[in-house]
PDB file of C-alpha atoms in Angstrom:
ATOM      1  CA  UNK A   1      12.155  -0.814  10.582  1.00 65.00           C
ATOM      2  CA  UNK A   2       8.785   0.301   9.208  1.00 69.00           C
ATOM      3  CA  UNK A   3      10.402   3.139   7.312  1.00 77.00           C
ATOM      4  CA  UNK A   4      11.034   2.561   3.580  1.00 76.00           C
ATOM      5  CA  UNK A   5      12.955   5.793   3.368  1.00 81.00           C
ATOM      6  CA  UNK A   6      10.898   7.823   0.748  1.00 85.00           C
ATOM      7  CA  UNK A   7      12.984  10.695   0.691  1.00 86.00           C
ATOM      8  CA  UNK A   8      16.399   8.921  -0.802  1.00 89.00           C
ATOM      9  CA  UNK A   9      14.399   8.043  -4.210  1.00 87.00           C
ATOM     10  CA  UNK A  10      13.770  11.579  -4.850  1.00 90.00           C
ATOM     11  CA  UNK A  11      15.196  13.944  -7.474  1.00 88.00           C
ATOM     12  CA  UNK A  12      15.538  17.012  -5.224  1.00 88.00           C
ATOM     13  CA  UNK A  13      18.370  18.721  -7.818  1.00 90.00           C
ATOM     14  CA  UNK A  14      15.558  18.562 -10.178  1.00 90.00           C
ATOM     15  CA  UNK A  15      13.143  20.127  -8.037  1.00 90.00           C
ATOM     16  CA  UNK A  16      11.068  17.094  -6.975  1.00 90.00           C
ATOM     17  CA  UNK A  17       8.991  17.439  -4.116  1.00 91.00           C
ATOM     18  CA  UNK A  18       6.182  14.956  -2.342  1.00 91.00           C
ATOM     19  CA  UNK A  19       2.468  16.045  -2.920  1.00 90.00           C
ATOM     20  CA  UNK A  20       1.313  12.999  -0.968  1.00 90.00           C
ATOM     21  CA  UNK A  21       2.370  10.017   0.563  1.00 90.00           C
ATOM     22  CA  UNK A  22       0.007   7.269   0.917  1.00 90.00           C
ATOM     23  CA  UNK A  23       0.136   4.763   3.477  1.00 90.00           C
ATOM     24  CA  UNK A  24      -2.375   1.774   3.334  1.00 93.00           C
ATOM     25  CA  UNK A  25      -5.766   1.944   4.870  1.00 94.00           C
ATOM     26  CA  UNK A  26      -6.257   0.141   8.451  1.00 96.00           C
ATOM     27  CA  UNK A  27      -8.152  -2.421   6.581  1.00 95.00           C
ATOM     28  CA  UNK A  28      -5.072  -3.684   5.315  1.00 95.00           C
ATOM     29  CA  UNK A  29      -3.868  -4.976   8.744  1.00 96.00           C
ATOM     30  CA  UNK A  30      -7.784  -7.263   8.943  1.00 96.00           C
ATOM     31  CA  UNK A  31      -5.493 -10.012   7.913  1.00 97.00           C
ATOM     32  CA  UNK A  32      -2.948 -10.375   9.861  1.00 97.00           C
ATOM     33  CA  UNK A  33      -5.161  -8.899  12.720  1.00 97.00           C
ATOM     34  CA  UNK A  34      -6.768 -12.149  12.520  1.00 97.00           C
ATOM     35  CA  UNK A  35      -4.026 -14.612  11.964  1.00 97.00           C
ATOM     36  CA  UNK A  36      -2.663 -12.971  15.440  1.00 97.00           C
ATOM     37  CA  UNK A  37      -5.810 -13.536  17.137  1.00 97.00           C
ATOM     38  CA  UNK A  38      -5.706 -17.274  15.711  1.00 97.00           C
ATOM     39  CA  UNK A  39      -2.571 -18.053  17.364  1.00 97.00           C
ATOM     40  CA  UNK A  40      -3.938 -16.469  20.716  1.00 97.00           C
ATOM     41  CA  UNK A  41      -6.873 -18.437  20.120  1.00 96.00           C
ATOM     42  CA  UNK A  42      -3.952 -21.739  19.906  1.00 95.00           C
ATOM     43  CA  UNK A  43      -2.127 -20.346  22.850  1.00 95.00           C
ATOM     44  CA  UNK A  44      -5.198 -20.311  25.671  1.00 95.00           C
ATOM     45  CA  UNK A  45      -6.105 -23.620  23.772  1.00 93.00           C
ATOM     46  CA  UNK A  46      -2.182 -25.000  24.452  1.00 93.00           C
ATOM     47  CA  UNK A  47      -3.264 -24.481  28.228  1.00 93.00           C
ATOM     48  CA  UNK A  48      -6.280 -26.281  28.619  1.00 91.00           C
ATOM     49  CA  UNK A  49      -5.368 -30.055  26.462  1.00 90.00           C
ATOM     50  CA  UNK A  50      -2.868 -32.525  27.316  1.00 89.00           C
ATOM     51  CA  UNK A  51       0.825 -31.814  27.231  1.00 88.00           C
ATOM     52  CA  UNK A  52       1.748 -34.037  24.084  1.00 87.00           C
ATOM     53  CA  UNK A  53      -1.234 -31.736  22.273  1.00 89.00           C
ATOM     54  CA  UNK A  54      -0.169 -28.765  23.595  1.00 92.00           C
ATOM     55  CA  UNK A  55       3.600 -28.361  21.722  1.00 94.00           C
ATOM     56  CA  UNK A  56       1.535 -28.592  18.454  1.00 94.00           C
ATOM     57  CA  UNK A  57      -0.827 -25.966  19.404  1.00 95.00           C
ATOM     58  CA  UNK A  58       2.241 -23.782  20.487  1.00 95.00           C
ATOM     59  CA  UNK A  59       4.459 -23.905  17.330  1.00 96.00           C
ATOM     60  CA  UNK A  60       1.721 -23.258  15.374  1.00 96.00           C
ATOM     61  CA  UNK A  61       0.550 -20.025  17.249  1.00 97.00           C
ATOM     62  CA  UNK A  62       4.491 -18.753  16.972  1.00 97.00           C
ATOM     63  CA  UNK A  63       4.454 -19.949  13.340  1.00 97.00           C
ATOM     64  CA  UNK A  64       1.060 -17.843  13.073  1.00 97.00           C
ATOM     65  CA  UNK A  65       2.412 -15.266  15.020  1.00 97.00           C
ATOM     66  CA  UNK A  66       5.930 -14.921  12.408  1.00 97.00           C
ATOM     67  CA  UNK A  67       3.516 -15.198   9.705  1.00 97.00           C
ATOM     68  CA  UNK A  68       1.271 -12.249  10.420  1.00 97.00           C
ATOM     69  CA  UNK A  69       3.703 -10.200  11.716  1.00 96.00           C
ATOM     70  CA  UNK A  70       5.553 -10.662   8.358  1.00 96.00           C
ATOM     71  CA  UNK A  71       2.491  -9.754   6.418  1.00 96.00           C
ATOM     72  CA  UNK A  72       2.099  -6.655   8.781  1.00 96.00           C
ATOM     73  CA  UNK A  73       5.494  -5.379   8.233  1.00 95.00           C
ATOM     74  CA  UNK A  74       4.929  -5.851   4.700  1.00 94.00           C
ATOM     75  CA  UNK A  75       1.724  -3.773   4.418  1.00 94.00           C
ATOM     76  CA  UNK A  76       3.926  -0.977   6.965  1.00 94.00           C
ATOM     77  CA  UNK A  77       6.855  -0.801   4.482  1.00 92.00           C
ATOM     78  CA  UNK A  78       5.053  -0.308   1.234  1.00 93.00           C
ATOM     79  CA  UNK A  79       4.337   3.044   0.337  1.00 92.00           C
ATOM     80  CA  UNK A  80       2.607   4.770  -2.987  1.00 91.00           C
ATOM     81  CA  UNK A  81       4.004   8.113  -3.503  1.00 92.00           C
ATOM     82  CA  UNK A  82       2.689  11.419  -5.234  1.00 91.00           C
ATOM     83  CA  UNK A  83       5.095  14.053  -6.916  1.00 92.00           C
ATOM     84  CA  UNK A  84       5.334  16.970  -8.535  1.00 90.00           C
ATOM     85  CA  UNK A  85       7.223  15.173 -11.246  1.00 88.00           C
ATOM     86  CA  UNK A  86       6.124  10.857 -11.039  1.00 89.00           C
ATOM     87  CA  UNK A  87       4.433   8.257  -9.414  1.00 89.00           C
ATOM     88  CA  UNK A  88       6.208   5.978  -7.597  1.00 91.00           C
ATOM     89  CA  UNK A  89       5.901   2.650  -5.138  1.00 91.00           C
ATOM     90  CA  UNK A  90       8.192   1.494  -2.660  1.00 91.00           C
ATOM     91  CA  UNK A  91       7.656  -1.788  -1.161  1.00 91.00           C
ATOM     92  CA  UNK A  92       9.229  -5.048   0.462  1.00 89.00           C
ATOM     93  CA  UNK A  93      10.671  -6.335   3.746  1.00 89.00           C
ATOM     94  CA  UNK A  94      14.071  -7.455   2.958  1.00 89.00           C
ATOM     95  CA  UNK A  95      14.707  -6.528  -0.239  1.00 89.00           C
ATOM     96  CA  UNK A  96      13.129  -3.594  -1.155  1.00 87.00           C
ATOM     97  CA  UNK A  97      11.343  -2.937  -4.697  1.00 90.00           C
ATOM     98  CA  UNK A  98      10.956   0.825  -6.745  1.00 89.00           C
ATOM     99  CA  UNK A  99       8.438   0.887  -9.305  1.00 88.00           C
ATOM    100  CA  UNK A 100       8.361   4.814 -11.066  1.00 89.00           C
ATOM    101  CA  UNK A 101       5.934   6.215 -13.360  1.00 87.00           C
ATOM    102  CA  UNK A 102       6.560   9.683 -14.852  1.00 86.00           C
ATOM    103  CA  UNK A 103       3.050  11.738 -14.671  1.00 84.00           C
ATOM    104  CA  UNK A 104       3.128  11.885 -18.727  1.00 81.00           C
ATOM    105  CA  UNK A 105       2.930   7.628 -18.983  1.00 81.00           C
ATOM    106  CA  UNK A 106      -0.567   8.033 -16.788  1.00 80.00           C
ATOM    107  CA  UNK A 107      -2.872   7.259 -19.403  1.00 76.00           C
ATOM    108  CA  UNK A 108      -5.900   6.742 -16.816  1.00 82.00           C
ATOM    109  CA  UNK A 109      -6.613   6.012 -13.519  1.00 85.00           C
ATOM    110  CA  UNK A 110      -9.163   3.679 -12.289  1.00 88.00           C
ATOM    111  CA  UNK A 111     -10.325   3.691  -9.120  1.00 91.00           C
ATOM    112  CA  UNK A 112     -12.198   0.607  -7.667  1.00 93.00           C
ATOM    113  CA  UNK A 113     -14.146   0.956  -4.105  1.00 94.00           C
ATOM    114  CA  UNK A 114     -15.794  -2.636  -2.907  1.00 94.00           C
ATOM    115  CA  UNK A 115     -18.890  -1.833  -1.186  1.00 95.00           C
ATOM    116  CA  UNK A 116     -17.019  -2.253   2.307  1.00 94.00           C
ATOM    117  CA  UNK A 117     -14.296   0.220   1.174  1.00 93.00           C
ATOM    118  CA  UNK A 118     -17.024   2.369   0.481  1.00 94.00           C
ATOM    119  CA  UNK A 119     -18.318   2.442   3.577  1.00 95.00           C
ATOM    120  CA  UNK A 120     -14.942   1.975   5.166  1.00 95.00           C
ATOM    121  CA  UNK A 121     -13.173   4.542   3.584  1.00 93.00           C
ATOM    122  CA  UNK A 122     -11.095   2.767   1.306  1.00 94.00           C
ATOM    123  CA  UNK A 123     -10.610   1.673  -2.609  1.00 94.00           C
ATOM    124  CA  UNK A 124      -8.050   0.450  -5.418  1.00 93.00           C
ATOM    125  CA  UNK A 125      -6.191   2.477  -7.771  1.00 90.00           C
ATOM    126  CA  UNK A 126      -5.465   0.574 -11.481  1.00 88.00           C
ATOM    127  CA  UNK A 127      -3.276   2.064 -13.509  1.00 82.00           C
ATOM    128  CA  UNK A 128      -3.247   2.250 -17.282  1.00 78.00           C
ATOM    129  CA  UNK A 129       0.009   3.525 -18.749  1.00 70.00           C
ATOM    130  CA  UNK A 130       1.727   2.737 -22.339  1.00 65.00           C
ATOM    131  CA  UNK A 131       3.694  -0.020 -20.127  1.00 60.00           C
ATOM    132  CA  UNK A 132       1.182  -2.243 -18.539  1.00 57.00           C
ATOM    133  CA  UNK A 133       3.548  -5.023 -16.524  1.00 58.00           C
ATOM    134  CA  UNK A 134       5.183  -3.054 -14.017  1.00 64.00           C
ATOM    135  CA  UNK A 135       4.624  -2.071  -9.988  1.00 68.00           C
ATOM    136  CA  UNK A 136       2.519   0.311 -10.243  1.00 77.00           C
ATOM    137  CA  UNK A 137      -0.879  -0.928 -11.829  1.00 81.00           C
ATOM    138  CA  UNK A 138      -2.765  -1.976  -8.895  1.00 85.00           C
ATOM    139  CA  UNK A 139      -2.172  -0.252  -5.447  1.00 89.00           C
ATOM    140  CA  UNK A 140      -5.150  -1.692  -3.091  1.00 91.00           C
ATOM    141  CA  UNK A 141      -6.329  -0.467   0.354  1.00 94.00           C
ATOM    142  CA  UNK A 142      -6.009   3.451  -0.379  1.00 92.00           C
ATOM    143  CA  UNK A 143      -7.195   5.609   2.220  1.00 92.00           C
ATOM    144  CA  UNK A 144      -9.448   8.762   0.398  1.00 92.00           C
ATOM    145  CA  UNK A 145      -9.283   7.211  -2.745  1.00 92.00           C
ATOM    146  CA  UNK A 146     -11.700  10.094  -4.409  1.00 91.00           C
ATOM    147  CA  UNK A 147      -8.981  12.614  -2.766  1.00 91.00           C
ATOM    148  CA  UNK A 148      -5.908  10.981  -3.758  1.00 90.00           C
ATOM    149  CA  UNK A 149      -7.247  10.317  -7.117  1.00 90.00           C
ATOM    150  CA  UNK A 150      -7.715  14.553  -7.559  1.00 90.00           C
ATOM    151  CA  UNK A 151      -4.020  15.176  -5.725  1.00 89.00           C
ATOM    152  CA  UNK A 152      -2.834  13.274  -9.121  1.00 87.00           C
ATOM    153  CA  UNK A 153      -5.081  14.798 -11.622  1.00 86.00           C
ATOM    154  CA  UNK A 154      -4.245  17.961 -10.142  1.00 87.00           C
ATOM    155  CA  UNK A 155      -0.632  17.594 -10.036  1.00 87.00           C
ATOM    156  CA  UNK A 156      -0.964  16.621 -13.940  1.00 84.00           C
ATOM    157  CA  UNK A 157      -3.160  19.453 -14.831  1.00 84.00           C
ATOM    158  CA  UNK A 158      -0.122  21.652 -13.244  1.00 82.00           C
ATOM    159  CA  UNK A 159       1.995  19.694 -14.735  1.00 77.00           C
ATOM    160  CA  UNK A 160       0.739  20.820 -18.314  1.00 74.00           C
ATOM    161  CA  UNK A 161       0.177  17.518 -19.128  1.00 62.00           C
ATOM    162  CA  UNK A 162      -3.506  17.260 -20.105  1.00 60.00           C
ATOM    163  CA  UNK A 163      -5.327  19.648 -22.347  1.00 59.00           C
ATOM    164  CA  UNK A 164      -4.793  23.610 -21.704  1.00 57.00           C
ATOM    165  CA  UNK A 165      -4.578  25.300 -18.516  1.00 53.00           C
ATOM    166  CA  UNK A 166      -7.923  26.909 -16.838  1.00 54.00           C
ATOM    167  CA  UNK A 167      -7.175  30.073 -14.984  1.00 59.00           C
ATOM    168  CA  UNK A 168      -8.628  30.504 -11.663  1.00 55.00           C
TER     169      UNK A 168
END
């Protein structure tokens, strides 16, 4: 259920392979962490008012409950992906989204880390490409940002894509 299935949006005639696949950062799941402790919060609460109060406090924990357990599932199922070959971003619950970027679009990447996702371990990539609207230009709550950000740039430099070739 949590498994978006990377593998079937890859060109593996072409010689495609994954450099890095990039789940979201725990922080991601602070949200509905907290809409799930709201309903228990409604729950215990359902037990100690009067019955005609108590139905209330009960549909709205389950409605809580649906609600951050959607949002979970969400954050589970979306996935940023590195290759030797393109960028790309696969997310959604029931209908599922691609958004591709071939490594020569990457004009520059800008990477964003809040003072908590500094501390945290966790930033925001922006990307700038010759085709601004599409999925790709802001992926939040990245794990290693500063390490992801050098898997790309390195996977470009091999590419040939930017300026010559250093030898080791």
């Amino acid at each position: 259920m949590g498994d978006p299935r990377i593998g079937k949006h890859l060109l593996r005639e072409e010689g495609e392979v994954v450099v890095d696949e990039v789940t979201h950062h725990w922080f991601a799941y602070v949200r509905p962490g907290l809409l799930t402790a709201l309903a228990l919060v409604l729950l215990v609460g359902s037990w100690l008012v009067s019955v005609h109060v108590a139905w209330f406090l009960i549909i709205a924990a389950v409605l809580l409950l649906v609600r951050a357990g959607w949002l979970a599932l969400g954050v589970v199922r979306d996935r940023f992906v590195i290759t030797n070959m393109r960028v790309f971003r696969v997310h959604g619950v029931l209908s599922q989204s691609l958004a591709t970027m071939p490594l020569s679009r990457i004009l520059d990447i800008s990477v964003k880390k809040p003072l908590h996702g500094r501390i945290l371990g966790f930033g925001h990539f922006c990307f700038e490409s010759a085709a601004q609207e599409q999925g790709l230009r802001d992926i939040r709550y990245v794990g290693r940002p500063d390490d992801r950000d050098l898997a790309i740039q390195r996977v470009v430099q091999r590419a040939g894509l930017r300026g010559p070739r250093v030898p080791n």
